Amino acid sequence: MAIDEDIIIESVQQLGLEGGENGLILEFGVALTYGFADYYAELEYEAERLFQEETEDELVRQAARELFIEAGHVCGFNTLGGIMESEAWEAVVMPMIEKQEDWIRGIIAVINALGWGRYEIVELIPGEKLVVQVINSYECRHYLEHYGTDAESAKCYLSLGVLSSIMNLIYEGKIVEKPELTETFYHQLFKENKKFVARSISCRAKGDHVCRIEVSKID
Amino acid sequence: MSASISFDKERNILKIGNQPVVLHCHHYNMFLQQSISDLIGDEKARTLQISAAHRVISRLYESIRVNYSDPEQILTLGSETFKKLGYGIIDFSKVSASGGKILLPMSHYAFNWFEKFGPAKKGVCLFAMGFALATMNKAFGTSFDSTDIRETQCRAMNPEEYEYCIIEVGKNGN
């Protein structure tokens, strides 16, 4: 049985994620919020703009961008990792999984239910490379609306971080064995033994037609 | 009473009112908030986050139908929406048009900040402050610029001593 994205999206919606008695959404081992897309995007790009007013050093500016990409690693590791270890994943997605790369197709289908935009796999070489087209990402949507199309660098920070975290979790972190998602494991996976990195191939914020991201193995 | 969350299947967008929303976990929320402070400093980060929250919540209220002549309805809508979206419990029962105290018996940011990072040096409920201010502005017809807002007690600073987070709102200069 192939991965059926429609069924996965419907299943996420049927979870009925809303704040409980204490106003928290506790699911997948994390506390979730419905955050406002324009809030997150404004924080990223305004903080970046204010930071750039303080320095013209491109290396320092890039370090700032890396912080936002790391936020995507944190998100991917905890939220997506938590989802891939959840009972809901076991019940809905696992029966559709035939081979290891189906884990990637399955978690991309889940992402498409989270409101982040539409992620489409363009190329997948198992254990080597993943290319994803991101349509209507909330980051670029906001960027285009407020800053235009002449960004000096790609602005899909969340997507960059999240997509590399998926490859690292599945091929290096062996998420199939349900490791405990601790701070120590995070550091091992993303600081010490990181094997997959993401780079932007094209980005709408730079005037391209589509946002496309490639995740590949470090030699 | 709260606005409903809808899913646009064609574009993979979640919305409440006319505002796109996205599901994120506390690890991301805390990390992003800390990163903003690291980059531009606490004061600029505070201003940015409160005003950004105020903007999105103000736009949300513009887009959903509610009896805007009744402040109580708007405050109830605010509390229910805050809870539904996973930000915790916010209590507007001690506020009036001139300001007052807003209690947060549970705050997503305060609770999870302490869990992730340990004690905070300052209050961390910046999104809640912008949310609260936008709600009060809408309820009482006041403006963002004319109101002063402070978090006078945050559970993330010392959960053993502080049972609640407290946000105080007054008129500027008072």
Short mmCIF file of C-alpha atoms in Angstrom, two decimals:
data_model
loop_
_atom_site.label_atom_id
_atom_site.label_comp_id
_atom_site.label_asym_id
_atom_site.label_seq_id
_atom_site.Cartn_x
_atom_site.Cartn_y
_atom_site.Cartn_z
CA MET A 1 0.00 0.00 0.00
CA ALA A 2 1.50 3.31 -1.06
CA ILE A 3 1.47 6.41 1.14
CA ASP A 4 -1.95 8.01 0.82
CA GLU A 5 -1.58 11.68 1.62
CA ASP A 6 -5.31 12.38 1.67
CA ILE A 7 -5.88 9.76 4.36
CA ILE A 8 -2.96 11.09 6.43
CA ILE A 9 -4.14 14.70 6.23
CA GLU A 10 -7.67 13.69 7.14
CA SER A 11 -6.36 11.69 10.10
CA VAL A 12 -4.40 14.68 11.41
CA GLN A 13 -7.54 16.80 11.19
CA GLN A 14 -9.54 14.15 13.00
CA LEU A 15 -7.17 14.32 15.96
CA GLY A 16 -9.13 17.45 16.90
CA LEU A 17 -6.08 19.32 18.12
CA GLU A 18 -7.31 22.07 20.45
CA GLY A 19 -6.34 23.34 23.86
CA GLY A 20 -7.70 21.15 26.65
CA GLU A 21 -8.87 22.12 30.15
CA ASN A 22 -5.51 23.75 30.90
CA GLY A 23 -5.39 25.47 27.51
CA LEU A 24 -2.46 23.38 26.27
CA ILE A 25 -2.34 21.05 23.26
CA LEU A 26 -0.29 18.12 24.49
CA GLU A 27 0.32 15.68 21.65
CA PHE A 28 3.27 13.75 20.20
CA GLY A 29 5.34 14.38 23.34
CA VAL A 30 5.30 18.17 22.82
CA ALA A 31 3.05 21.14 23.56
CA LEU A 32 1.64 22.45 20.29
CA THR A 33 0.20 25.82 19.42
CA TYR A 34 -1.61 27.16 16.41
CA GLY A 35 0.82 29.99 15.86
CA PHE A 36 0.01 32.88 13.59
CA ALA A 37 1.98 32.49 10.36
CA ASP A 38 2.56 36.21 9.96
CA TYR A 39 3.73 36.46 13.57
CA TYR A 40 6.49 33.90 13.08
CA ALA A 41 7.51 35.33 9.73
CA GLU A 42 7.59 38.91 11.00
CA LEU A 43 9.80 37.86 13.91
CA GLU A 44 12.27 36.16 11.60
CA TYR A 45 12.55 38.84 8.95
CA GLU A 46 12.31 41.91 11.17
CA ALA A 47 14.88 40.48 13.59
CA GLU A 48 17.11 39.72 10.62
CA ARG A 49 16.65 43.24 9.25
CA LEU A 50 17.38 44.86 12.61
CA PHE A 51 20.40 42.63 13.09
CA GLN A 52 21.74 43.52 9.65
CA GLU A 53 21.59 47.19 10.55
CA GLU A 54 24.24 46.42 13.15
CA THR A 55 26.69 44.58 10.92
CA GLU A 56 27.77 44.44 7.30
CA ASP A 57 29.91 41.39 7.85
CA GLU A 58 28.35 38.73 5.61
CA LEU A 59 29.69 35.89 7.74
CA VAL A 60 28.00 37.30 10.83
CA ARG A 61 24.79 37.86 8.88
CA GLN A 62 24.89 34.26 7.68
CA ALA A 63 25.33 33.10 11.28
CA ALA A 64 22.07 34.87 12.10
CA ARG A 65 20.29 33.06 9.27
CA GLU A 66 21.72 29.80 10.55
CA LEU A 67 19.94 30.41 13.86
CA PHE A 68 16.58 30.43 12.09
CA ILE A 69 17.52 27.28 10.17
CA GLU A 70 18.47 25.67 13.46
CA ALA A 71 15.01 26.56 14.75
CA GLY A 72 13.81 24.36 11.89
CA HIS A 73 16.11 21.54 13.08
CA VAL A 74 14.64 21.91 16.56
CA CYS A 75 11.14 21.80 15.11
CA GLY A 76 11.83 18.80 12.88
CA PHE A 77 13.59 16.83 15.58
CA ASN A 78 10.95 17.37 18.25
CA THR A 79 7.65 17.74 16.42
CA LEU A 80 8.23 15.51 13.41
CA GLY A 81 10.31 13.08 15.45
CA GLY A 82 7.53 12.97 18.04
CA ILE A 83 4.95 12.34 15.33
CA MET A 84 7.00 9.48 13.83
CA GLU A 85 7.15 7.86 17.25
CA SER A 86 3.47 8.40 18.06
CA GLU A 87 0.58 5.97 18.30
CA ALA A 88 -1.19 7.93 15.57
CA TRP A 89 1.75 7.30 13.20
CA GLU A 90 1.70 3.64 14.16
CA ALA A 91 -2.01 3.39 13.44
CA VAL A 92 -2.32 5.49 10.31
CA VAL A 93 1.02 5.71 8.49
CA MET A 94 2.85 2.50 9.40
CA PRO A 95 0.38 0.26 7.55
CA MET A 96 1.22 2.23 4.37
CA ILE A 97 4.98 1.89 4.76
CA GLU A 98 6.69 -0.67 2.54
CA LYS A 99 10.24 0.65 2.38
CA GLN A 100 12.40 3.11 4.29
CA GLU A 101 11.79 6.05 1.95
CA ASP A 102 8.07 5.75 2.67
CA TRP A 103 8.90 7.26 6.06
CA ILE A 104 9.89 10.40 4.16
CA ARG A 105 6.75 10.37 2.03
CA GLY A 106 4.66 9.78 5.14
CA ILE A 107 6.10 12.63 7.17
CA ILE A 108 5.89 15.00 4.18
CA ALA A 109 2.18 14.13 4.02
CA VAL A 110 1.87 15.03 7.72
CA ILE A 111 3.65 18.35 7.11
CA ASN A 112 1.03 19.13 4.50
CA ALA A 113 -1.58 19.07 7.27
CA LEU A 114 0.25 21.52 9.55
CA GLY A 115 -0.52 24.71 7.62
CA TRP A 116 3.08 25.31 6.54
CA GLY A 117 2.22 25.24 2.82
CA ARG A 118 2.49 22.42 0.32
CA TYR A 119 5.62 20.25 0.27
CA GLU A 120 6.13 18.06 -2.83
CA ILE A 121 8.92 15.56 -3.30
CA VAL A 122 10.68 16.18 -6.61
CA GLU A 123 13.50 13.68 -6.22
CA LEU A 124 14.38 11.10 -3.63
CA ILE A 125 17.50 8.93 -3.74
CA PRO A 126 17.32 6.73 -0.65
CA GLY A 127 20.01 7.53 1.86
CA GLU A 128 21.55 10.11 -0.46
CA LYS A 129 19.40 12.99 -1.57
CA LEU A 130 15.99 14.62 -1.21
CA VAL A 131 14.69 17.47 -3.34
CA VAL A 132 11.45 19.13 -2.27
CA GLN A 133 9.41 21.87 -3.86
CA VAL A 134 7.67 24.07 -1.31
CA ILE A 135 4.58 25.80 -2.62
CA ASN A 136 2.94 28.64 -0.74
CA SER A 137 5.21 28.45 2.31
CA TYR A 138 4.10 30.87 5.00
CA GLU A 139 7.60 32.29 5.27
CA CYS A 140 7.93 33.26 1.61
CA ARG A 141 4.30 34.31 1.38
CA HIS A 142 4.96 36.86 4.12
CA TYR A 143 8.32 37.88 2.70
CA LEU A 144 6.91 38.58 -0.76
CA GLU A 145 4.07 40.60 0.69
CA HIS A 146 6.26 42.77 2.91
CA TYR A 147 9.72 42.89 1.36
CA GLY A 148 9.39 42.01 -2.35
CA THR A 149 11.33 39.59 -4.52
CA ASP A 150 14.91 40.80 -4.38
CA ALA A 151 16.16 39.03 -1.24
CA GLU A 152 19.91 38.61 -1.11
CA SER A 153 19.54 35.05 0.16
CA ALA A 154 16.90 32.33 0.42
CA LYS A 155 14.26 32.91 3.09
CA CYS A 156 12.81 29.42 3.58
CA TYR A 157 14.48 28.98 6.95
CA LEU A 158 11.95 26.63 8.47
CA SER A 159 11.81 24.43 5.38
CA LEU A 160 15.61 24.23 5.18
CA GLY A 161 15.88 23.17 8.80
CA VAL A 162 12.95 20.80 8.79
CA LEU A 163 13.88 18.96 5.58
CA SER A 164 17.44 18.28 6.67
CA SER A 165 16.14 17.13 10.04
CA ILE A 166 13.91 14.57 8.31
CA MET A 167 16.85 13.01 6.45
CA ASN A 168 19.03 13.07 9.57
CA LEU A 169 16.28 11.52 11.70
CA ILE A 170 15.44 8.76 9.26
CA TYR A 171 18.86 7.78 7.92
CA GLU A 172 21.20 8.74 10.78
CA GLY A 173 18.96 8.88 13.84
CA LYS A 174 17.22 5.61 13.01
CA ILE A 175 13.86 6.97 14.06
CA VAL A 176 12.33 3.62 13.11
CA GLU A 177 13.88 2.25 16.34
CA LYS A 178 12.09 4.97 18.36
CA PRO A 179 15.08 6.53 20.12
CA GLU A 180 14.31 8.88 23.01
CA LEU A 181 14.22 12.44 21.63
CA THR A 182 16.48 14.05 24.21
CA GLU A 183 18.68 17.17 24.10
CA THR A 184 21.71 14.87 24.09
CA PHE A 185 20.42 12.98 21.07
CA TYR A 186 19.64 16.26 19.33
CA HIS A 187 23.21 17.43 19.81
CA GLN A 188 24.60 14.13 18.59
CA LEU A 189 22.47 14.27 15.48
CA PHE A 190 22.75 17.93 14.55
CA LYS A 191 26.00 19.12 16.08
CA GLU A 192 28.36 16.17 16.22
CA ASN A 193 27.34 13.65 13.57
CA LYS A 194 25.26 15.69 11.15
CA LYS A 195 25.27 13.89 7.81
CA PHE A 196 22.65 15.73 5.77
CA VAL A 197 22.53 19.42 5.01
CA ALA A 198 19.94 21.45 3.12
CA ARG A 199 20.56 24.13 0.55
CA SER A 200 18.19 26.32 -1.35
CA ILE A 201 18.15 25.72 -5.10
CA SER A 202 15.60 28.43 -5.76
CA CYS A 203 13.47 30.74 -3.66
CA ARG A 204 10.53 32.97 -4.49
CA ALA A 205 11.93 35.65 -2.18
CA LYS A 206 14.84 35.94 -4.64
CA GLY A 207 12.52 36.24 -7.60
CA ASP A 208 12.43 32.56 -8.57
CA HIS A 209 9.15 30.93 -9.55
CA VAL A 210 9.23 28.31 -6.85
CA CYS A 211 11.03 27.45 -3.62
CA ARG A 212 13.07 24.31 -4.05
CA ILE A 213 15.36 22.74 -1.48
CA GLU A 214 17.93 19.98 -1.84
CA VAL A 215 19.08 17.90 1.10
CA SER A 216 22.21 15.90 0.45
CA LYS A 217 24.79 13.91 2.30
CA ILE A 218 27.99 15.57 3.47
CA ASP A 219 30.98 13.80 1.90
CA MET B 1 -17.44 31.30 21.99
CA SER B 2 -14.36 31.08 19.78
CA ALA B 3 -13.49 31.28 16.13
CA SER B 4 -13.16 28.00 14.27
CA ILE B 5 -10.03 26.70 12.60
CA SER B 6 -10.44 25.68 8.96
CA PHE B 7 -8.19 23.83 6.53
CA ASP B 8 -7.81 24.90 2.91
CA LYS B 9 -6.99 21.59 1.24
CA GLU B 10 -6.05 23.15 -2.08
CA ARG B 11 -3.29 25.29 -0.59
CA ASN B 12 -2.55 23.35 2.60
CA ILE B 13 -3.27 26.36 4.77
CA LEU B 14 -4.90 26.41 8.20
CA LYS B 15 -6.87 29.52 9.07
CA ILE B 16 -8.65 31.08 11.97
CA GLY B 17 -10.78 33.96 10.76
CA ASN B 18 -8.75 35.33 7.88
CA GLN B 19 -5.43 34.65 9.58
CA PRO B 20 -3.22 31.75 8.48
CA VAL B 21 -2.04 29.66 11.40
CA VAL B 22 0.57 26.92 11.60
CA LEU B 23 1.13 24.16 14.10
CA HIS B 24 4.42 24.44 15.94
CA CYS B 25 5.73 22.82 19.10
CA HIS B 26 7.01 24.46 22.26
CA HIS B 27 10.62 23.61 21.40
CA TYR B 28 10.36 25.71 18.25
CA ASN B 29 8.48 28.52 19.97
CA MET B 30 10.99 28.79 22.82
CA PHE B 31 14.02 28.46 20.57
CA LEU B 32 12.75 31.13 18.19
CA GLN B 33 11.95 33.55 21.02
CA GLN B 34 15.40 33.06 22.55
CA SER B 35 17.05 33.47 19.14
CA ILE B 36 15.30 36.79 18.53
CA SER B 37 16.66 38.09 21.86
CA ASP B 38 20.13 36.77 21.06
CA LEU B 39 20.13 38.61 17.74
CA ILE B 40 18.69 42.01 18.56
CA GLY B 41 18.72 42.21 22.36
CA ASP B 42 15.98 41.82 24.94
CA GLU B 43 14.35 45.25 24.61
CA LYS B 44 14.03 45.29 20.82
CA ALA B 45 12.93 41.65 20.90
CA ARG B 46 10.26 42.45 23.45
CA THR B 47 8.90 45.36 21.41
CA LEU B 48 8.96 43.35 18.19
CA GLN B 49 7.14 40.34 19.64
CA ILE B 50 4.45 42.29 21.47
CA SER B 51 3.71 44.51 18.49
CA ALA B 52 3.75 41.59 16.01
CA ALA B 53 1.32 39.66 18.21
CA HIS B 54 -0.87 42.75 18.55
CA ARG B 55 -0.98 43.13 14.76
CA VAL B 56 -2.07 39.55 13.99
CA ILE B 57 -4.66 39.44 16.76
CA SER B 58 -6.09 42.81 15.75
CA ARG B 59 -6.43 41.53 12.18
CA LEU B 60 -8.08 38.37 13.53
CA TYR B 61 -10.74 40.38 15.38
CA GLU B 62 -11.40 42.44 12.28
CA SER B 63 -12.17 39.27 10.36
CA ILE B 64 -14.57 37.45 12.68
CA ARG B 65 -18.13 38.37 13.41
CA VAL B 66 -18.79 39.38 16.97
CA ASN B 67 -20.92 41.96 18.70
CA TYR B 68 -18.28 44.62 19.05
CA SER B 69 -20.53 46.86 21.14
CA ASP B 70 -20.23 44.48 24.08
CA PRO B 71 -16.71 44.44 25.62
CA GLU B 72 -17.57 41.33 27.62
CA GLN B 73 -18.17 39.34 24.45
CA ILE B 74 -14.84 40.34 23.02
CA LEU B 75 -12.97 39.48 26.22
CA THR B 76 -14.71 36.08 26.30
CA LEU B 77 -13.87 35.53 22.65
CA GLY B 78 -10.25 36.37 23.45
CA SER B 79 -10.06 33.92 26.36
CA GLU B 80 -11.67 31.10 24.42
CA THR B 81 -9.52 31.66 21.36
CA PHE B 82 -6.31 31.82 23.43
CA LYS B 83 -7.22 28.49 24.99
CA LYS B 84 -8.30 26.84 21.77
CA LEU B 85 -5.03 27.73 20.04
CA GLY B 86 -3.01 26.14 22.83
CA TYR B 87 -1.58 29.23 24.53
CA GLY B 88 -3.08 28.45 27.93
CA ILE B 89 -5.66 30.14 30.12
CA ILE B 90 -6.07 33.91 30.13
CA ASP B 91 -8.45 35.65 32.53
CA PHE B 92 -9.72 39.13 31.71
CA SER B 93 -12.17 39.33 34.63
CA LYS B 94 -10.16 42.03 36.43
CA VAL B 95 -9.89 44.55 33.60
CA SER B 96 -11.88 47.60 32.60
CA ALA B 97 -11.53 50.32 30.00
CA SER B 98 -8.86 51.98 32.15
CA GLY B 99 -6.76 48.81 32.43
CA GLY B 100 -6.20 46.28 35.17
CA LYS B 101 -4.64 42.92 35.82
CA ILE B 102 -4.79 39.96 33.44
CA LEU B 103 -4.09 36.59 35.02
CA LEU B 104 -2.65 33.59 33.24
CA PRO B 105 -3.14 30.49 35.40
CA MET B 106 -1.50 28.60 32.54
CA SER B 107 0.83 30.03 29.90
CA HIS B 108 2.32 27.96 27.06
CA TYR B 109 5.40 30.16 27.01
CA ALA B 110 5.97 30.41 30.77
CA PHE B 111 5.36 26.73 31.47
CA ASN B 112 7.49 25.44 28.62
CA TRP B 113 10.25 28.03 28.94
CA PHE B 114 11.00 26.84 32.44
CA GLU B 115 10.79 23.20 31.34
CA LYS B 116 13.23 23.78 28.47
CA PHE B 117 15.63 26.44 29.70
CA GLY B 118 15.14 26.68 33.48
CA PRO B 119 14.37 29.98 35.26
CA ALA B 120 13.91 33.00 33.01
CA LYS B 121 15.53 36.34 33.91
CA LYS B 122 12.50 38.29 32.68
CA GLY B 123 8.89 37.56 31.83
CA VAL B 124 8.53 35.49 28.66
CA CYS B 125 4.82 35.84 27.86
CA LEU B 126 5.39 38.30 25.04
CA PHE B 127 2.89 36.78 22.63
CA ALA B 128 0.28 36.76 25.40
CA MET B 129 0.97 40.44 26.08
CA GLY B 130 0.33 41.39 22.46
CA PHE B 131 -2.72 39.14 22.41
CA ALA B 132 -4.09 40.68 25.61
CA LEU B 133 -3.48 44.21 24.45
CA ALA B 134 -5.18 43.66 21.10
CA THR B 135 -8.14 42.08 22.89
CA MET B 136 -8.48 44.98 25.31
CA ASN B 137 -8.03 47.56 22.56
CA LYS B 138 -10.83 45.88 20.63
CA ALA B 139 -13.08 45.49 23.67
CA PHE B 140 -12.73 49.05 24.96
CA GLY B 141 -11.91 50.97 21.81
CA THR B 142 -8.48 52.02 23.05
CA SER B 143 -5.35 52.16 20.92
CA PHE B 144 -2.04 50.33 21.07
CA ASP B 145 -0.08 53.55 21.50
CA SER B 146 -2.14 54.80 24.42
CA THR B 147 -1.76 51.72 26.58
CA ASP B 148 1.12 50.57 28.68
CA ILE B 149 1.64 46.88 29.28
CA ARG B 150 3.98 44.97 31.60
CA GLU B 151 4.34 41.42 32.79
CA THR B 152 4.74 41.93 36.52
CA GLN B 153 4.90 38.26 37.41
CA CYS B 154 5.95 35.35 35.21
CA ARG B 155 5.85 31.74 36.24
CA ALA B 156 8.93 31.01 34.12
CA MET B 157 11.02 33.10 36.52
CA ASN B 158 10.12 31.10 39.60
CA PRO B 159 7.31 28.54 39.37
CA GLU B 160 7.57 27.65 43.05
CA GLU B 161 6.80 31.22 44.07
CA TYR B 162 4.57 32.33 41.18
CA GLU B 163 1.45 30.31 40.62
CA TYR B 164 0.16 32.69 37.93
CA CYS B 165 1.60 34.99 35.34
CA ILE B 166 0.26 38.53 35.70
CA ILE B 167 0.09 41.10 32.93
CA GLU B 168 -0.80 44.65 33.97
CA VAL B 169 -2.32 47.11 31.55
CA GLY B 170 -2.74 50.82 32.13
CA LYS B 171 -2.89 54.05 30.22
CA ASN B 172 0.45 55.39 29.06
CA GLY B 173 2.12 57.55 31.70
CA ASN B 174 0.21 56.03 34.61
#
